[in-house]
Short mmCIF file of C-alpha atoms in Angstrom, two decimals:
data_model
loop_
_atom_site.label_atom_id
_atom_site.label_comp_id
_atom_site.label_asym_id
_atom_site.label_seq_id
_atom_site.Cartn_x
_atom_site.Cartn_y
_atom_site.Cartn_z
CA ALA X 19 4.98 -1.65 17.21
CA GLN X 20 3.57 -3.62 14.70
CA SER X 21 5.49 -5.06 11.74
CA VAL X 22 5.42 -7.15 8.86
CA THR X 23 7.83 -9.58 7.34
CA GLN X 24 7.58 -11.13 3.91
CA PRO X 25 10.75 -13.68 3.78
CA ASP X 26 10.64 -14.26 0.06
CA ILE X 27 12.07 -11.10 -1.83
CA HIS X 28 11.41 -13.18 -5.30
CA ILE X 29 9.42 -16.10 -6.28
CA THR X 30 9.54 -17.93 -9.81
CA VAL X 31 6.86 -20.61 -10.35
CA SER X 32 5.67 -22.20 -13.63
CA GLU X 33 2.19 -21.24 -14.93
CA GLY X 34 -0.29 -24.02 -13.96
CA ALA X 35 1.68 -24.46 -10.36
CA SER X 36 0.35 -23.74 -7.28
CA LEU X 37 1.75 -20.72 -5.18
CA GLU X 38 2.18 -19.64 -1.39
CA LEU X 39 3.37 -16.28 -0.53
CA ARG X 40 4.74 -16.11 3.06
CA CYS X 41 3.75 -13.30 5.61
CA ASN X 42 4.31 -12.95 9.12
CA TYR X 43 3.40 -10.20 11.46
CA SER X 44 4.39 -8.81 14.71
CA TYR X 45 1.66 -7.57 16.81
CA GLY X 46 0.18 -7.53 20.32
CA ALA X 47 -3.51 -8.42 19.52
CA THR X 48 -4.95 -10.03 16.26
CA PRO X 49 -4.89 -7.13 13.73
CA TYR X 50 -6.57 -6.66 10.39
CA LEU X 51 -4.51 -8.31 7.72
CA PHE X 52 -4.42 -7.89 3.89
CA TRP X 53 -2.90 -8.73 0.86
CA TYR X 54 -2.58 -6.48 -2.21
CA VAL X 55 -1.26 -6.68 -5.68
CA GLN X 56 0.67 -4.22 -7.46
CA SER X 57 1.18 -4.09 -11.42
CA PRO X 58 4.62 -2.31 -12.48
CA GLY X 59 4.11 1.58 -12.13
CA GLN X 60 0.39 1.41 -10.89
CA GLY X 61 -1.43 1.60 -7.47
CA LEU X 62 -2.05 -1.53 -5.07
CA GLN X 63 -5.45 -3.33 -5.62
CA LEU X 64 -6.65 -5.44 -2.61
CA LEU X 65 -6.73 -8.98 -3.14
CA LEU X 66 -8.25 -9.90 0.14
CA LYS X 67 -8.41 -9.30 3.79
CA TYR X 68 -8.88 -10.74 7.44
CA PHE X 69 -10.87 -8.80 10.11
CA SER X 70 -12.31 -12.16 12.20
CA GLY X 71 -14.27 -15.38 11.79
CA ASP X 72 -13.12 -17.83 9.49
CA THR X 73 -9.28 -17.96 9.36
CA LEU X 74 -9.63 -19.22 5.62
CA VAL X 75 -10.16 -16.14 3.44
CA GLN X 76 -11.37 -15.99 -0.30
CA GLY X 77 -10.22 -13.18 -2.41
CA ILE X 78 -10.41 -11.99 -6.09
CA LYS X 79 -8.54 -13.57 -8.85
CA GLY X 80 -8.74 -17.04 -7.52
CA PHE X 81 -6.51 -16.16 -4.37
CA GLU X 82 -7.12 -17.33 -0.50
CA ALA X 83 -5.03 -16.61 2.38
CA GLU X 84 -5.00 -18.56 5.89
CA PHE X 85 -4.77 -16.77 9.25
CA LYS X 86 -2.61 -18.83 11.57
CA ARG X 87 -2.78 -17.19 15.11
CA SER X 88 -0.25 -19.84 16.55
CA GLN X 89 2.13 -18.90 13.93
CA SER X 90 1.71 -15.09 13.40
CA SER X 91 1.33 -15.79 9.55
CA PHE X 92 -1.08 -14.66 6.79
CA ASN X 93 0.05 -16.79 4.01
CA LEU X 94 -1.27 -16.17 0.36
CA ARG X 95 -2.20 -19.15 -1.87
CA LYS X 96 -3.34 -19.82 -5.22
CA PRO X 97 -3.88 -23.40 -6.52
CA SER X 98 -3.03 -22.59 -10.40
CA VAL X 99 -0.94 -19.73 -11.37
CA HIS X 100 -1.46 -17.65 -14.47
CA TRP X 101 0.81 -15.79 -16.76
CA SER X 102 -1.18 -12.57 -15.66
CA ASP X 103 -0.36 -13.12 -11.73
CA ALA X 104 3.16 -11.88 -12.49
CA ALA X 105 3.51 -8.64 -10.15
CA GLU X 106 4.61 -7.60 -6.94
CA TYR X 107 2.69 -8.55 -3.78
CA PHE X 108 2.42 -7.07 -0.47
CA CYS X 109 1.06 -8.37 2.83
CA ALA X 110 -0.08 -5.49 5.34
CA VAL X 111 -1.28 -5.42 8.85
CA ALA X 112 -3.25 -2.65 10.75
CA PRO X 113 -4.91 -1.72 13.88
CA ASN X 114 -9.04 -1.39 13.35
CA ASN X 115 -8.64 2.15 11.99
CA ASN X 116 -6.16 2.04 8.98
CA ASN X 117 -4.13 5.11 10.94
CA ASP X 118 -1.11 2.85 11.10
CA MET X 119 -1.01 0.36 8.29
CA ARG X 120 2.30 -1.14 7.97
CA PHE X 121 3.29 -3.16 4.85
CA GLY X 122 5.59 -5.54 4.23
CA ALA X 123 8.85 -5.32 1.76
CA GLY X 124 6.84 -7.16 -0.92
CA THR X 125 7.45 -10.30 -2.87
CA ARG X 126 7.90 -10.21 -6.69
CA LEU X 127 6.43 -13.07 -8.42
CA THR X 128 7.53 -14.51 -11.87
CA VAL X 129 5.60 -16.61 -13.78
CA LYS X 130 7.62 -19.02 -16.30
CA PRO X 131 5.54 -20.06 -19.49
CA ASP W 11 -16.67 6.16 -12.03
CA GLY W 12 -15.59 6.59 -8.24
CA GLY W 13 -11.72 6.33 -7.71
CA ILE W 14 -8.85 8.42 -6.98
CA THR W 15 -6.85 10.29 -9.24
CA GLN W 16 -3.18 11.21 -8.90
CA SER W 17 -0.99 13.70 -11.25
CA PRO W 18 1.35 13.84 -12.64
CA LYS W 19 2.26 10.42 -13.47
CA TYR W 20 5.97 11.34 -13.47
CA LEU W 21 7.30 14.37 -11.99
CA PHE W 22 11.00 15.69 -11.92
CA ARG W 23 12.51 18.13 -9.25
CA LYS W 24 15.25 20.53 -9.22
CA GLU W 25 17.51 20.98 -6.86
CA GLY W 26 16.13 23.36 -3.83
CA GLN W 27 12.50 23.36 -5.72
CA ASN W 28 9.31 22.47 -3.73
CA VAL W 29 7.05 20.05 -5.67
CA THR W 30 3.30 19.37 -5.20
CA LEU W 31 1.67 16.09 -5.81
CA SER W 32 -1.90 16.04 -6.24
CA CYS W 33 -4.42 13.70 -4.98
CA GLU W 34 -8.18 13.71 -5.83
CA GLN W 35 -10.88 11.37 -4.69
CA ASN W 36 -14.45 11.25 -5.74
CA LEU W 37 -15.41 8.09 -2.99
CA ASN W 38 -16.64 10.38 -0.57
CA HIS W 39 -14.14 8.79 1.70
CA ASP W 40 -13.17 10.61 5.21
CA ALA W 41 -9.34 9.57 5.51
CA MET W 42 -6.59 10.02 3.15
CA TYR W 43 -2.98 8.89 3.14
CA TRP W 44 0.49 9.32 1.41
CA TYR W 45 2.86 6.32 0.93
CA ARG W 46 6.21 6.57 -0.41
CA GLN W 47 7.64 3.44 -2.08
CA ASP W 48 11.39 2.71 -2.69
CA PRO W 49 12.57 -0.30 -4.95
CA GLY W 50 12.40 -3.14 -2.60
CA GLN W 51 10.93 -1.81 0.26
CA GLY W 52 7.57 -1.74 1.26
CA LEU W 53 5.24 1.33 1.34
CA ARG W 54 6.24 3.87 4.46
CA LEU W 55 3.57 6.22 5.55
CA ILE W 56 4.32 9.79 5.19
CA TYR W 57 1.12 11.60 6.11
CA TYR W 58 -2.77 10.88 6.91
CA SER W 59 -5.77 12.91 7.32
CA GLN W 60 -9.05 11.68 9.14
CA ILE W 61 -11.13 14.60 8.53
CA VAL W 62 -10.92 17.91 6.69
CA ASN W 63 -8.34 20.48 8.20
CA ASP W 64 -6.87 17.90 10.22
CA PHE W 65 -3.59 15.58 9.44
CA GLN W 66 -0.79 13.57 11.30
CA LYS W 67 2.65 12.51 10.52
CA GLY W 68 3.34 9.48 9.64
CA ASP W 69 6.84 7.61 9.95
CA ILE W 70 8.85 9.50 7.16
CA ALA W 71 7.13 12.94 7.52
CA GLU W 72 10.19 15.06 7.70
CA GLY W 73 10.66 16.97 4.31
CA TYR W 74 7.06 16.77 3.28
CA SER W 75 4.07 18.88 3.90
CA VAL W 76 0.23 18.49 3.28
CA SER W 77 -3.26 20.04 3.60
CA ARG W 78 -6.61 18.91 3.80
CA GLU W 79 -8.99 22.00 2.63
CA LYS W 80 -11.44 19.74 1.01
CA LYS W 81 -12.51 16.32 1.88
CA GLU W 82 -11.62 15.25 -1.66
CA SER W 83 -8.27 16.39 -2.15
CA PHE W 84 -5.03 15.60 -0.12
CA PRO W 85 -2.07 17.42 -1.94
CA LEU W 86 1.32 16.44 -0.88
CA THR W 87 4.30 18.93 -1.22
CA VAL W 88 7.86 17.56 -1.45
CA THR W 89 10.07 20.32 0.19
CA SER W 90 13.92 21.39 -0.39
CA ALA W 91 14.39 19.80 2.90
CA GLN W 92 13.61 16.23 1.63
CA LYS W 93 17.23 15.34 0.29
CA ASN W 94 16.13 11.75 -1.04
CA PRO W 95 12.97 12.60 -3.04
CA THR W 96 13.25 9.93 -5.57
CA ALA W 97 10.36 7.48 -5.07
CA PHE W 98 7.17 6.25 -6.35
CA TYR W 99 4.41 8.04 -4.29
CA LEU W 100 0.65 6.38 -3.66
CA CYS W 101 -2.15 8.34 -2.34
CA ALA W 102 -4.79 6.34 -0.68
CA SER W 103 -8.37 7.04 0.83
CA SER W 104 -10.66 4.81 3.07
CA MET W 105 -13.76 5.02 4.94
CA ALA W 106 -12.64 4.37 9.06
CA GLY W 107 -11.86 0.90 9.41
CA GLU W 108 -12.20 -0.31 5.58
CA LYS W 109 -9.87 -1.10 3.09
CA LEU W 110 -7.65 1.57 1.33
CA PHE W 111 -8.13 2.39 -2.22
CA PHE W 112 -5.09 3.51 -4.04
CA GLY W 113 -4.38 5.84 -6.91
CA SER W 114 -2.01 4.72 -9.57
CA GLY W 115 0.90 6.80 -8.30
CA THR W 116 3.45 9.47 -9.10
CA GLN W 117 6.92 8.71 -10.01
CA LEU W 118 9.11 11.52 -8.77
CA SER W 119 12.66 12.16 -10.12
CA VAL W 120 15.53 14.38 -9.34
CA LEU W 121 17.24 16.34 -12.23
#
């Protein structure tokens, strides 16, 4: 069965600093990979997704993620964090039909002024 | 504007009571999903539906029921059999193989 691990429950970074959120997955084949962001009390918004092709994926709000097959990872990065990026971030993995999409436990990002 | 609407935003349930959470979408999506979110945990799939009049159980379907009589609507009933219903419930929809669009969620609490 597929699964997703986000090793960091909570990360604090200073505004303007770089950010990397880790995601590791377990799946027999190359799955579809997603990063979502959630503000408190809200639904999830898709940041980016990887289906195939270029392993470096660009998303919205200046985020990018890199798929590394050898490490079964799909880490999310941003070169310079803004205070508005403070939120909960979820990595998700799915086969090609979304029916069995699995989410990680999430990483809460706090941004210090 | 196209999107997914969940209502109510906050809901309270008494012991032994069934409650129904509403989810409506005007995106013309075929598939709809219900997830449960508990603090410090990721989203867990309760039920999903790929077409009208058809739905499948997810990982934690016990104590929940759904219906899909219309393409736009996928209501979730939390029955009295669900002993720990307090959670944030998220509805989502998608076209097959495409990204999920999420509603803004319903927070269910027990009185």
